[in-house]
PDB file of C-alpha atoms in Angstrom:
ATOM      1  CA  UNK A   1     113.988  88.610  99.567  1.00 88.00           C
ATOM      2  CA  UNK A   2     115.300  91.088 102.293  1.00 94.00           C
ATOM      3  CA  UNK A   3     113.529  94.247 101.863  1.00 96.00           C
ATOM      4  CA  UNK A   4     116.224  97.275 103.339  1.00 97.00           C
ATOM      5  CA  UNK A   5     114.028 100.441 104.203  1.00 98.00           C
ATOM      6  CA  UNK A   6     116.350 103.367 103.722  1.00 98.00           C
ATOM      7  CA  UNK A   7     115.180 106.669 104.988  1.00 98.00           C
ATOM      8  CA  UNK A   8     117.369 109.979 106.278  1.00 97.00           C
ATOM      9  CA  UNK A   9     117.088 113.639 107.329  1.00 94.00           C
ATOM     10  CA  UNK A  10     116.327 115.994 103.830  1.00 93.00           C
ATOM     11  CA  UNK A  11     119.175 116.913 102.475  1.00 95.00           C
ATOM     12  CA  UNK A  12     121.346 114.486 104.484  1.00 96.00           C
ATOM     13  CA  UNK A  13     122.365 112.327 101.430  1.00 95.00           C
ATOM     14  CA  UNK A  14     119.342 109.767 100.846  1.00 95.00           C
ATOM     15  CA  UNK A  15     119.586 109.950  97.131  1.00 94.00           C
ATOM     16  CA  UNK A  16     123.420 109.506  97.180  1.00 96.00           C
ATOM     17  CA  UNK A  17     123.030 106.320  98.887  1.00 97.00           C
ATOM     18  CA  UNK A  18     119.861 105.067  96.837  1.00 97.00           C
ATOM     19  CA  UNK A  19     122.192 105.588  93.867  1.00 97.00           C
ATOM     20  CA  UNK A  20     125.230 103.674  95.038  1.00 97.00           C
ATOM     21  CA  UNK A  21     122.636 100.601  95.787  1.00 98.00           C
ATOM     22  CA  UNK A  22     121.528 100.482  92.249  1.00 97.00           C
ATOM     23  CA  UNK A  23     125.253 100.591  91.083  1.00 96.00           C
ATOM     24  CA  UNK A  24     125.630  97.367  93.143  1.00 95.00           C
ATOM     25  CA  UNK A  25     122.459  96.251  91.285  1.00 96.00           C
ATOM     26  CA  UNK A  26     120.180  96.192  93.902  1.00 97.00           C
ATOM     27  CA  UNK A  27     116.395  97.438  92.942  1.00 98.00           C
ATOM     28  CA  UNK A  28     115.551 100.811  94.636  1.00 98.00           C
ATOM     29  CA  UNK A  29     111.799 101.670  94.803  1.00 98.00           C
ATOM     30  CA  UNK A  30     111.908 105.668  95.661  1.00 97.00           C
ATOM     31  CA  UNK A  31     108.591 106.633  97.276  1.00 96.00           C
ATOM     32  CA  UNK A  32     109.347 110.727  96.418  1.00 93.00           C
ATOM     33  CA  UNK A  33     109.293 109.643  92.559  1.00 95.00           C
ATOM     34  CA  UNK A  34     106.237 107.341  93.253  1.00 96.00           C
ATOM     35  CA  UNK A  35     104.608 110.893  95.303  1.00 93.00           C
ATOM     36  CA  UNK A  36     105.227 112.847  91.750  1.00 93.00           C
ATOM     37  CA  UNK A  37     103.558 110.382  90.059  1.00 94.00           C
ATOM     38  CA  UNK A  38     100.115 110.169  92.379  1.00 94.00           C
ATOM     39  CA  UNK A  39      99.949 113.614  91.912  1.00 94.00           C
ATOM     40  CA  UNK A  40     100.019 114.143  87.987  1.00 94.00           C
ATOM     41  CA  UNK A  41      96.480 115.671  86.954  1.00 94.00           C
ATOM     42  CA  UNK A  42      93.528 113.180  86.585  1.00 90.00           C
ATOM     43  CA  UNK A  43      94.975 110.833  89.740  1.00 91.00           C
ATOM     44  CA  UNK A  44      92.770 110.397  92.454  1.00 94.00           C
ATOM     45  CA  UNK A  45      95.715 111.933  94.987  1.00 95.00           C
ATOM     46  CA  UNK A  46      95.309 114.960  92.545  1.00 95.00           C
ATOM     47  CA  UNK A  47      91.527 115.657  92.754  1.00 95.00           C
ATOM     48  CA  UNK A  48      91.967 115.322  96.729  1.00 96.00           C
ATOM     49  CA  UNK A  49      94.666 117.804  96.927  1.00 95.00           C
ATOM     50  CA  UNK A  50      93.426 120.135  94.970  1.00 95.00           C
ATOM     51  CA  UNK A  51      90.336 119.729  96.210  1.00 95.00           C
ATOM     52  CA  UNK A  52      91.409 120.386  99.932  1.00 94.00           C
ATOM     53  CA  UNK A  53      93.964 123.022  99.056  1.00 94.00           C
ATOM     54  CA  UNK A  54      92.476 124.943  96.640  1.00 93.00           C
ATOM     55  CA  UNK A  55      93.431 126.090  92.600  1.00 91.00           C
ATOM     56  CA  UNK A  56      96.153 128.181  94.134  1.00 92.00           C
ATOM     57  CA  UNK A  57      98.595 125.585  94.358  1.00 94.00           C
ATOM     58  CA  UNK A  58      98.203 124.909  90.708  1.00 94.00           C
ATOM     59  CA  UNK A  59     101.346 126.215  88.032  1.00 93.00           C
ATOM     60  CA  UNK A  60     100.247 129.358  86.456  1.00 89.00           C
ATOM     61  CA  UNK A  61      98.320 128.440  83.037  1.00 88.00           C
ATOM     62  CA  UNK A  62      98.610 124.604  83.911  1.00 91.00           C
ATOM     63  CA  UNK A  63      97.076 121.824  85.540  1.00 92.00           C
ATOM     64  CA  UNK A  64      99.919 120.424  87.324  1.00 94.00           C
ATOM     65  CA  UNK A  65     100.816 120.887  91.078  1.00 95.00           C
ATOM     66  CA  UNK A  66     103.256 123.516  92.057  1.00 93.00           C
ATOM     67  CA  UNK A  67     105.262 121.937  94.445  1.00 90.00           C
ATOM     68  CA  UNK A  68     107.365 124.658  95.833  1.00 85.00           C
ATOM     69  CA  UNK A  69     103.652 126.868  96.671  1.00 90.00           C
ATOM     70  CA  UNK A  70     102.446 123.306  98.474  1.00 91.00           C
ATOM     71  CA  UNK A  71     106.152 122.895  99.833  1.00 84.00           C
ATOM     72  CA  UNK A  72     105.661 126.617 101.178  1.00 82.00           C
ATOM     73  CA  UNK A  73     102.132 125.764 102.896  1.00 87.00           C
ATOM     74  CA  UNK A  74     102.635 122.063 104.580  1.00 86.00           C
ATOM     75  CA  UNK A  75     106.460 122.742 105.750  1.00 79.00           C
ATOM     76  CA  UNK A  76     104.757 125.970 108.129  1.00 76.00           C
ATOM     77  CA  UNK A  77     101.446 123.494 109.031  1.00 85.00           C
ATOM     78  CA  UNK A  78     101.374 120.901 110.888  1.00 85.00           C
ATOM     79  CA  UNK A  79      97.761 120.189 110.427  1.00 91.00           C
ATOM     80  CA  UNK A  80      97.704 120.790 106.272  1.00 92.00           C
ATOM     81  CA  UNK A  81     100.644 118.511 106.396  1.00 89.00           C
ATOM     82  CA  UNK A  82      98.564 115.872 108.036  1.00 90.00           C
ATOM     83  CA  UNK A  83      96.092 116.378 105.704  1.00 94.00           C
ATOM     84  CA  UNK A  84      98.382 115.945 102.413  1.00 93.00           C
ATOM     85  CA  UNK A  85      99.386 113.083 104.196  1.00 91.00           C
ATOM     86  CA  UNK A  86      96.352 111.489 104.414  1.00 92.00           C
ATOM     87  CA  UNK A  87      95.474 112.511 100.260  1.00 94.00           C
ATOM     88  CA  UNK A  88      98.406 110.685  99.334  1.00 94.00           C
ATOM     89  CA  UNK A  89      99.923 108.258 101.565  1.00 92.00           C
ATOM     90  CA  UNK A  90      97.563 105.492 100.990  1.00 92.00           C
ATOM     91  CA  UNK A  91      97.876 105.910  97.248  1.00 93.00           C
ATOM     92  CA  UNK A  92     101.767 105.819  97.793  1.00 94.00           C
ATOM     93  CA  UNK A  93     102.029 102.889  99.667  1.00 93.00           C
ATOM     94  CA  UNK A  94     100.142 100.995  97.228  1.00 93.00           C
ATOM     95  CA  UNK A  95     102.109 101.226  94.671  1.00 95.00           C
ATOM     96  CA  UNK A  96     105.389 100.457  96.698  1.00 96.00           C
ATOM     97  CA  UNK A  97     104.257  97.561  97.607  1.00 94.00           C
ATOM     98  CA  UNK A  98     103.152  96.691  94.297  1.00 95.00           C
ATOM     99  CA  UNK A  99     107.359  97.296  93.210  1.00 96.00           C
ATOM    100  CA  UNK A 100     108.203  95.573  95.615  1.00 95.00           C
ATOM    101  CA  UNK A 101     106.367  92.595  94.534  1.00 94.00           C
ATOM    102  CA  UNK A 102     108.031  93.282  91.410  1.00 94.00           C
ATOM    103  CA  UNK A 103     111.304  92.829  92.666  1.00 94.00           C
ATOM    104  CA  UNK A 104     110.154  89.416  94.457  1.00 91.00           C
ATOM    105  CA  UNK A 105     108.449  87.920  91.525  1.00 88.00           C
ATOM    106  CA  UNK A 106     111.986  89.081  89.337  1.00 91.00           C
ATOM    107  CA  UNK A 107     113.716  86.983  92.249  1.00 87.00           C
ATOM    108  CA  UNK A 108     115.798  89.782  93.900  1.00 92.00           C
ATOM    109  CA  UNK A 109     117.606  88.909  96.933  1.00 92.00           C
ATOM    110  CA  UNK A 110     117.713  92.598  97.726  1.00 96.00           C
ATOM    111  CA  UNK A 111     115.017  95.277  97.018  1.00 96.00           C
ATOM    112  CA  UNK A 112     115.626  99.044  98.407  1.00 98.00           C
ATOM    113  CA  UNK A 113     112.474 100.873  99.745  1.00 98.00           C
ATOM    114  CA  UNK A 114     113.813 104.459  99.578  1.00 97.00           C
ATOM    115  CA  UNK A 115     111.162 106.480 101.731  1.00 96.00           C
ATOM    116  CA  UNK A 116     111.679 109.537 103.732  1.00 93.00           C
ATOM    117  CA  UNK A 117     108.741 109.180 106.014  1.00 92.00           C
ATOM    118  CA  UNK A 118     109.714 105.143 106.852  1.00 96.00           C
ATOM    119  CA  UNK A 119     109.308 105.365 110.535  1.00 96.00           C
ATOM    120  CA  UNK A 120     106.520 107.807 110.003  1.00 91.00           C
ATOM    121  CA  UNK A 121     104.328 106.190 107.592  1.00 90.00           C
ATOM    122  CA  UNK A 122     104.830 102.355 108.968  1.00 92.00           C
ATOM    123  CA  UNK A 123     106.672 101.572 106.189  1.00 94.00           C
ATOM    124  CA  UNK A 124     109.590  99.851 108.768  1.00 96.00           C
ATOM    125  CA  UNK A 125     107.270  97.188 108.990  1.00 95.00           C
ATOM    126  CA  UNK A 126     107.403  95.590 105.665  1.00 94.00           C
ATOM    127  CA  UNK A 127     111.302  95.677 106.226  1.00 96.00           C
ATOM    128  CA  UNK A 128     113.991  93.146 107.676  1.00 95.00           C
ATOM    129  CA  UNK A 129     116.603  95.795 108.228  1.00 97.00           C
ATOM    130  CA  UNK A 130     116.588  99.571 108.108  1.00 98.00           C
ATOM    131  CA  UNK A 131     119.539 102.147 107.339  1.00 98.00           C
ATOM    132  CA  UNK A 132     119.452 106.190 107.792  1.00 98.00           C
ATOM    133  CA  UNK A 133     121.650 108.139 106.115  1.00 98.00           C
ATOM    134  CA  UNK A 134     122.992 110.839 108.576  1.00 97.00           C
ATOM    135  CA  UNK A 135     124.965 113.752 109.045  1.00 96.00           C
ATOM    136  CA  UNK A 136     125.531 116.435 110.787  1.00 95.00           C
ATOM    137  CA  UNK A 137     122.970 119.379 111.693  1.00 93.00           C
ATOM    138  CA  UNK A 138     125.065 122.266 110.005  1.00 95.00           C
ATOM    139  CA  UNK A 139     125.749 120.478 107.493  1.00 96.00           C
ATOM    140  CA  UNK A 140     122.495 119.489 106.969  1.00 96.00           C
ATOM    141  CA  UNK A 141     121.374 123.162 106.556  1.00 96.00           C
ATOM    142  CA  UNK A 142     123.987 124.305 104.129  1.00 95.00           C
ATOM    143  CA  UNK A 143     122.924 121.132 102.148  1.00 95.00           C
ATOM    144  CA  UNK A 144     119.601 122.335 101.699  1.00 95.00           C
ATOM    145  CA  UNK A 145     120.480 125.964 101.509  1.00 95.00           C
ATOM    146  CA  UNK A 146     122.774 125.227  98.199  1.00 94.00           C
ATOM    147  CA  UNK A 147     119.803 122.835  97.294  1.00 92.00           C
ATOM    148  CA  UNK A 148     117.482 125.053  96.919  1.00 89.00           C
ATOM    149  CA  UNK A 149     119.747 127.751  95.310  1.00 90.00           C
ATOM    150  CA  UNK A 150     118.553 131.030  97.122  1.00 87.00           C
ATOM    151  CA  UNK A 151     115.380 130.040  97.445  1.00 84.00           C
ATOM    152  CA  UNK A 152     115.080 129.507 101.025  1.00 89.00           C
ATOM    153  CA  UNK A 153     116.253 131.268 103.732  1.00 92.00           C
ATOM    154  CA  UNK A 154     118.437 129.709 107.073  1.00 93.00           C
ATOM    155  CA  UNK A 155     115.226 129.748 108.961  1.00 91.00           C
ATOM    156  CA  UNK A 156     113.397 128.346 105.949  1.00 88.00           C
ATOM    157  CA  UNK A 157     115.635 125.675 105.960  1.00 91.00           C
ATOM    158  CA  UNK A 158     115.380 125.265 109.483  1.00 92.00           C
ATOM    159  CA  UNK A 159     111.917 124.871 109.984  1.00 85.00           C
ATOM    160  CA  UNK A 160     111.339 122.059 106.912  1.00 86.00           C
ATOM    161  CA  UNK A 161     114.431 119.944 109.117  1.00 91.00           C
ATOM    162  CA  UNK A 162     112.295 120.213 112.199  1.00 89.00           C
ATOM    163  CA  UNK A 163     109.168 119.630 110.492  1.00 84.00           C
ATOM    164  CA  UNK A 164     110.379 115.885 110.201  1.00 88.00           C
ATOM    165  CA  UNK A 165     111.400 112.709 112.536  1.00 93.00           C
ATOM    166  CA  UNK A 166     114.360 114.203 114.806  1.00 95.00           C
ATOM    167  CA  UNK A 167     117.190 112.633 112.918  1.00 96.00           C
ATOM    168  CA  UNK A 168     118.188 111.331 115.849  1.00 96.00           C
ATOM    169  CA  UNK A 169     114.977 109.277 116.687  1.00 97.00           C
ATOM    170  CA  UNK A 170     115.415 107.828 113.428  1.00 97.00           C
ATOM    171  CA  UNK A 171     119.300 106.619 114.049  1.00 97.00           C
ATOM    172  CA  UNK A 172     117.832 105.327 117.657  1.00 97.00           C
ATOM    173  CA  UNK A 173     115.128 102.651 115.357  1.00 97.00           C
ATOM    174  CA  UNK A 174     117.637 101.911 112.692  1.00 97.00           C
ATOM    175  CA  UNK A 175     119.478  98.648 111.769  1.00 97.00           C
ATOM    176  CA  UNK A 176     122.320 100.609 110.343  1.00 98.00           C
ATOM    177  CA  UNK A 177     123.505 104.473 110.360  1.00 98.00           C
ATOM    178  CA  UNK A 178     125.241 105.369 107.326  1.00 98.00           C
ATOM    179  CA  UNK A 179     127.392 108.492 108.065  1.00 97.00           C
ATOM    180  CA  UNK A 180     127.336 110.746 105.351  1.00 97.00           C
ATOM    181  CA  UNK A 181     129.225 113.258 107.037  1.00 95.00           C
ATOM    182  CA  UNK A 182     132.316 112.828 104.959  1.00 94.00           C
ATOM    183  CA  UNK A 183     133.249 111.789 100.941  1.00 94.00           C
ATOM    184  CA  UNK A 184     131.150 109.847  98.884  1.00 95.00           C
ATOM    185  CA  UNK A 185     133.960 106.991  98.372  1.00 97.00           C
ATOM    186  CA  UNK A 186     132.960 106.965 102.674  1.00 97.00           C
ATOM    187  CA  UNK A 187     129.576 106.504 101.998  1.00 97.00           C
ATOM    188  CA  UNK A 188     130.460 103.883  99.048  1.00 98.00           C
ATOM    189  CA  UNK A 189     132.546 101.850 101.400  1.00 98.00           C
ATOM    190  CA  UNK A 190     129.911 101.766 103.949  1.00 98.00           C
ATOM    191  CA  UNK A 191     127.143 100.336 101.673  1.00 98.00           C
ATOM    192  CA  UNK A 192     128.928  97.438 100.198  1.00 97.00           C
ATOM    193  CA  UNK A 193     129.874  96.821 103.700  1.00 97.00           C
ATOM    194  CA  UNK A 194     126.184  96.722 104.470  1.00 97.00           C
ATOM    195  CA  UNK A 195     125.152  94.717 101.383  1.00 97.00           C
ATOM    196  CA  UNK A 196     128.037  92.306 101.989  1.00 95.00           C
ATOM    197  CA  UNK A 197     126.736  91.555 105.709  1.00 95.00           C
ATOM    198  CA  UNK A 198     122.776  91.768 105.069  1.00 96.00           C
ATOM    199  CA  UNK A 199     122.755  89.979 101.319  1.00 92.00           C
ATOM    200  CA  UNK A 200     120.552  86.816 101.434  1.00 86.00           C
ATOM    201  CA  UNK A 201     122.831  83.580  99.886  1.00 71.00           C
ATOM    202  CA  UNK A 202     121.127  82.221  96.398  1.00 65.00           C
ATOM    203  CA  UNK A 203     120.044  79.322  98.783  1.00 62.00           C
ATOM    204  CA  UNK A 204     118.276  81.221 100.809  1.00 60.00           C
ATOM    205  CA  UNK A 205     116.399  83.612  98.046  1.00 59.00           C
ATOM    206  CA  UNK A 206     115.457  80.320  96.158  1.00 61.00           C
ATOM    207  CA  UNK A 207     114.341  78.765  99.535  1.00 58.00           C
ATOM    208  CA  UNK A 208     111.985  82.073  99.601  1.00 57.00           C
ATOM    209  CA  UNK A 209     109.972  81.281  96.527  1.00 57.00           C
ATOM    210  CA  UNK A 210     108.682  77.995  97.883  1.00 59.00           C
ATOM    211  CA  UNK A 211     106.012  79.643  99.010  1.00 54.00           C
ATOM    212  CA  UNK A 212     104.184  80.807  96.474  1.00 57.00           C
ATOM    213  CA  UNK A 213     105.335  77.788  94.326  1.00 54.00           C
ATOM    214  CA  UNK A 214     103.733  75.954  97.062  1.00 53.00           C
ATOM    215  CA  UNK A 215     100.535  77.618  96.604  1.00 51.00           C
ATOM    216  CA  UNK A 216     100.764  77.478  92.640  1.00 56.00           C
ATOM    217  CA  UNK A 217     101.199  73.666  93.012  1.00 54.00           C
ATOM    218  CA  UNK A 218      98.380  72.957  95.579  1.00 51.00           C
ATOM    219  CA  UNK A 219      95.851  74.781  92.975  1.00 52.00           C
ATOM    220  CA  UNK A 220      95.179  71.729  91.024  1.00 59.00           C
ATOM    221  CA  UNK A 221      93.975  69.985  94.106  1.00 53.00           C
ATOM    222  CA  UNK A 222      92.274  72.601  95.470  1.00 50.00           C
ATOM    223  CA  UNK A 223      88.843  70.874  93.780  1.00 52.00           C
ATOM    224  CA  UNK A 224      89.593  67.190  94.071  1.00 51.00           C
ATOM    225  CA  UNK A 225      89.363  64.823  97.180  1.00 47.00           C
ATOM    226  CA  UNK A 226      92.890  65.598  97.549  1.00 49.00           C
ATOM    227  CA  UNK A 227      92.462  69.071  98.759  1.00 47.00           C
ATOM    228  CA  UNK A 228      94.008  68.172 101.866  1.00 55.00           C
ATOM    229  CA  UNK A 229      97.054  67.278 100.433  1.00 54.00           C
ATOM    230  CA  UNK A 230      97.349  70.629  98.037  1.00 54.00           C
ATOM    231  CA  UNK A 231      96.727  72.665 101.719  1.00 54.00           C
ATOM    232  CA  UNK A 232      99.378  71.109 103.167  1.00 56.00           C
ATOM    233  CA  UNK A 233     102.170  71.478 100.541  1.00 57.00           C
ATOM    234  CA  UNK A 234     100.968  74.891 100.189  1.00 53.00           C
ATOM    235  CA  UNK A 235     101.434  75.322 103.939  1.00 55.00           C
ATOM    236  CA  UNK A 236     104.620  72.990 103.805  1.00 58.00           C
ATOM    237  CA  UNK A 237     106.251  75.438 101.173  1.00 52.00           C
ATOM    238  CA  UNK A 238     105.148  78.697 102.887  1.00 48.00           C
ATOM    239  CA  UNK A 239     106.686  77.794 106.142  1.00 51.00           C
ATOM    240  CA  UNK A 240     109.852  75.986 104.784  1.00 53.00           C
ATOM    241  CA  UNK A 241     110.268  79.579 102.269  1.00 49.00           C
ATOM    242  CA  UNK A 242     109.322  81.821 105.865  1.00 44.00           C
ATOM    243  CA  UNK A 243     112.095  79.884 107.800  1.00 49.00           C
ATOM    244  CA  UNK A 244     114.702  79.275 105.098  1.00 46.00           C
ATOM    245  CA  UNK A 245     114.372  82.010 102.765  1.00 44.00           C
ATOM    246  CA  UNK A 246     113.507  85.410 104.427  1.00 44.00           C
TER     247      UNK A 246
END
């Protein structure tokens, strides 16, 4: 299964795309609705966020996280952004990679790994190809600015854009820029372009299941003076699946 990490600039059109991959019928796994859900009260994200950040960041008369107050504190703090980081990332991750699995067990030939942080957070390295949705900087800012409807200012704006990857670092490491720049119907034609290049054939994503077939086969063995042979179709299938499929 090719795994396509697709990451961008806030506000530069990531969602857009991750929506146009699922009309194709491609999987998405989107790490900012995977965040929301790590930090729902009782998690163990939540107790260490609220823990290092204090009640304050809590909705008035309710448990759950205010967003916008721990927006307003991490965007203008580099170091309490580094901590939130470190509360939730791990927790995150997890659970990607546990949808992704998902998507290879369900015999996907393409899973999407939407994640704004990809380059950040490592995530690149689970992936065979990466795409970043760009655009440019002023439109960027009046993105966000009708985004957030009034409530943040230009400089507002400004500063969460530069609190991130330069977008431009990120379109240096990726596989594929997807300019965003113009219509949708651009960015449409763009992405089945993509998927009709980078799509694994039905060989290939049936050649990639050997592997754990291989190992599900060699179990039997695995206590019998044929272990040796169970090893070695289990190896067999893994490589032949490596080469063939991925």
């Amino acid at each position: 299964m090719l795994i396509i990490g697709l990451t961008g600039g806030i506000a530069t059109g990531k969602s857009t795309a991750g929506r146009v991959f699922e009309a194709r019928g491609v999987p998405v796994v989107d790490a900012d609705a995977i965040a929301h859900k790590v930090l729902e009260p009782g998690g163990v994200s939540y107790r260490l966020v609220v823990q290092h950040f204090g009640a304050a960041i809590l909705q008035a008369g309710s448990l759950a996280i205010d967003r916008a107050k721990l927006g307003g504190i991490i965007f203008n703090d580099s170091e309490k952004r580094q901590l939130l980081n470190r509360c939730t990332h791990p927790y995150v991750r997890r659970r990607i990679l546990g949808e992704v699995l998902k998507c290879y067990v369900r015999g996907h030939a393409v899973c999407v790994v939407d994640v704004p942080l990809l380059f950040e957070s490592g995530l690149d390295a689970i992936c065979g190809k990466t795409a970043v949705v760009a655009c440019s900087d002023e439109q960027q800012i009046a993105r966000l600015l009708a985004r957030s409807n009034g409530a943040l200012t230009r400089q507002e704006a400004e500063a969460r854009i530069a609190s991130q990857m330069p977008l431009k670092d990120k379109m240096r490491r990726a596989s594929r820029v997807l300019d965003n720049s113009g219509a949708v119907a651009d960015l449409e034609r763009q992405i089945h372009a993509l998927l009709d290049d980078w799509t694994p054939s039905l060989l290939r994503t049936l050649a990639a299941l050997l592997a754990p077939v291989g190992i599900v086969v060699s179990l039997p063995f695995a206590r019998s003076s044929a272990y040796g042979l169970g090893a070695l179709c289990a190896c067999t299938a893994w490589a032949l699946g490596s080469l063939v499929g991925v």
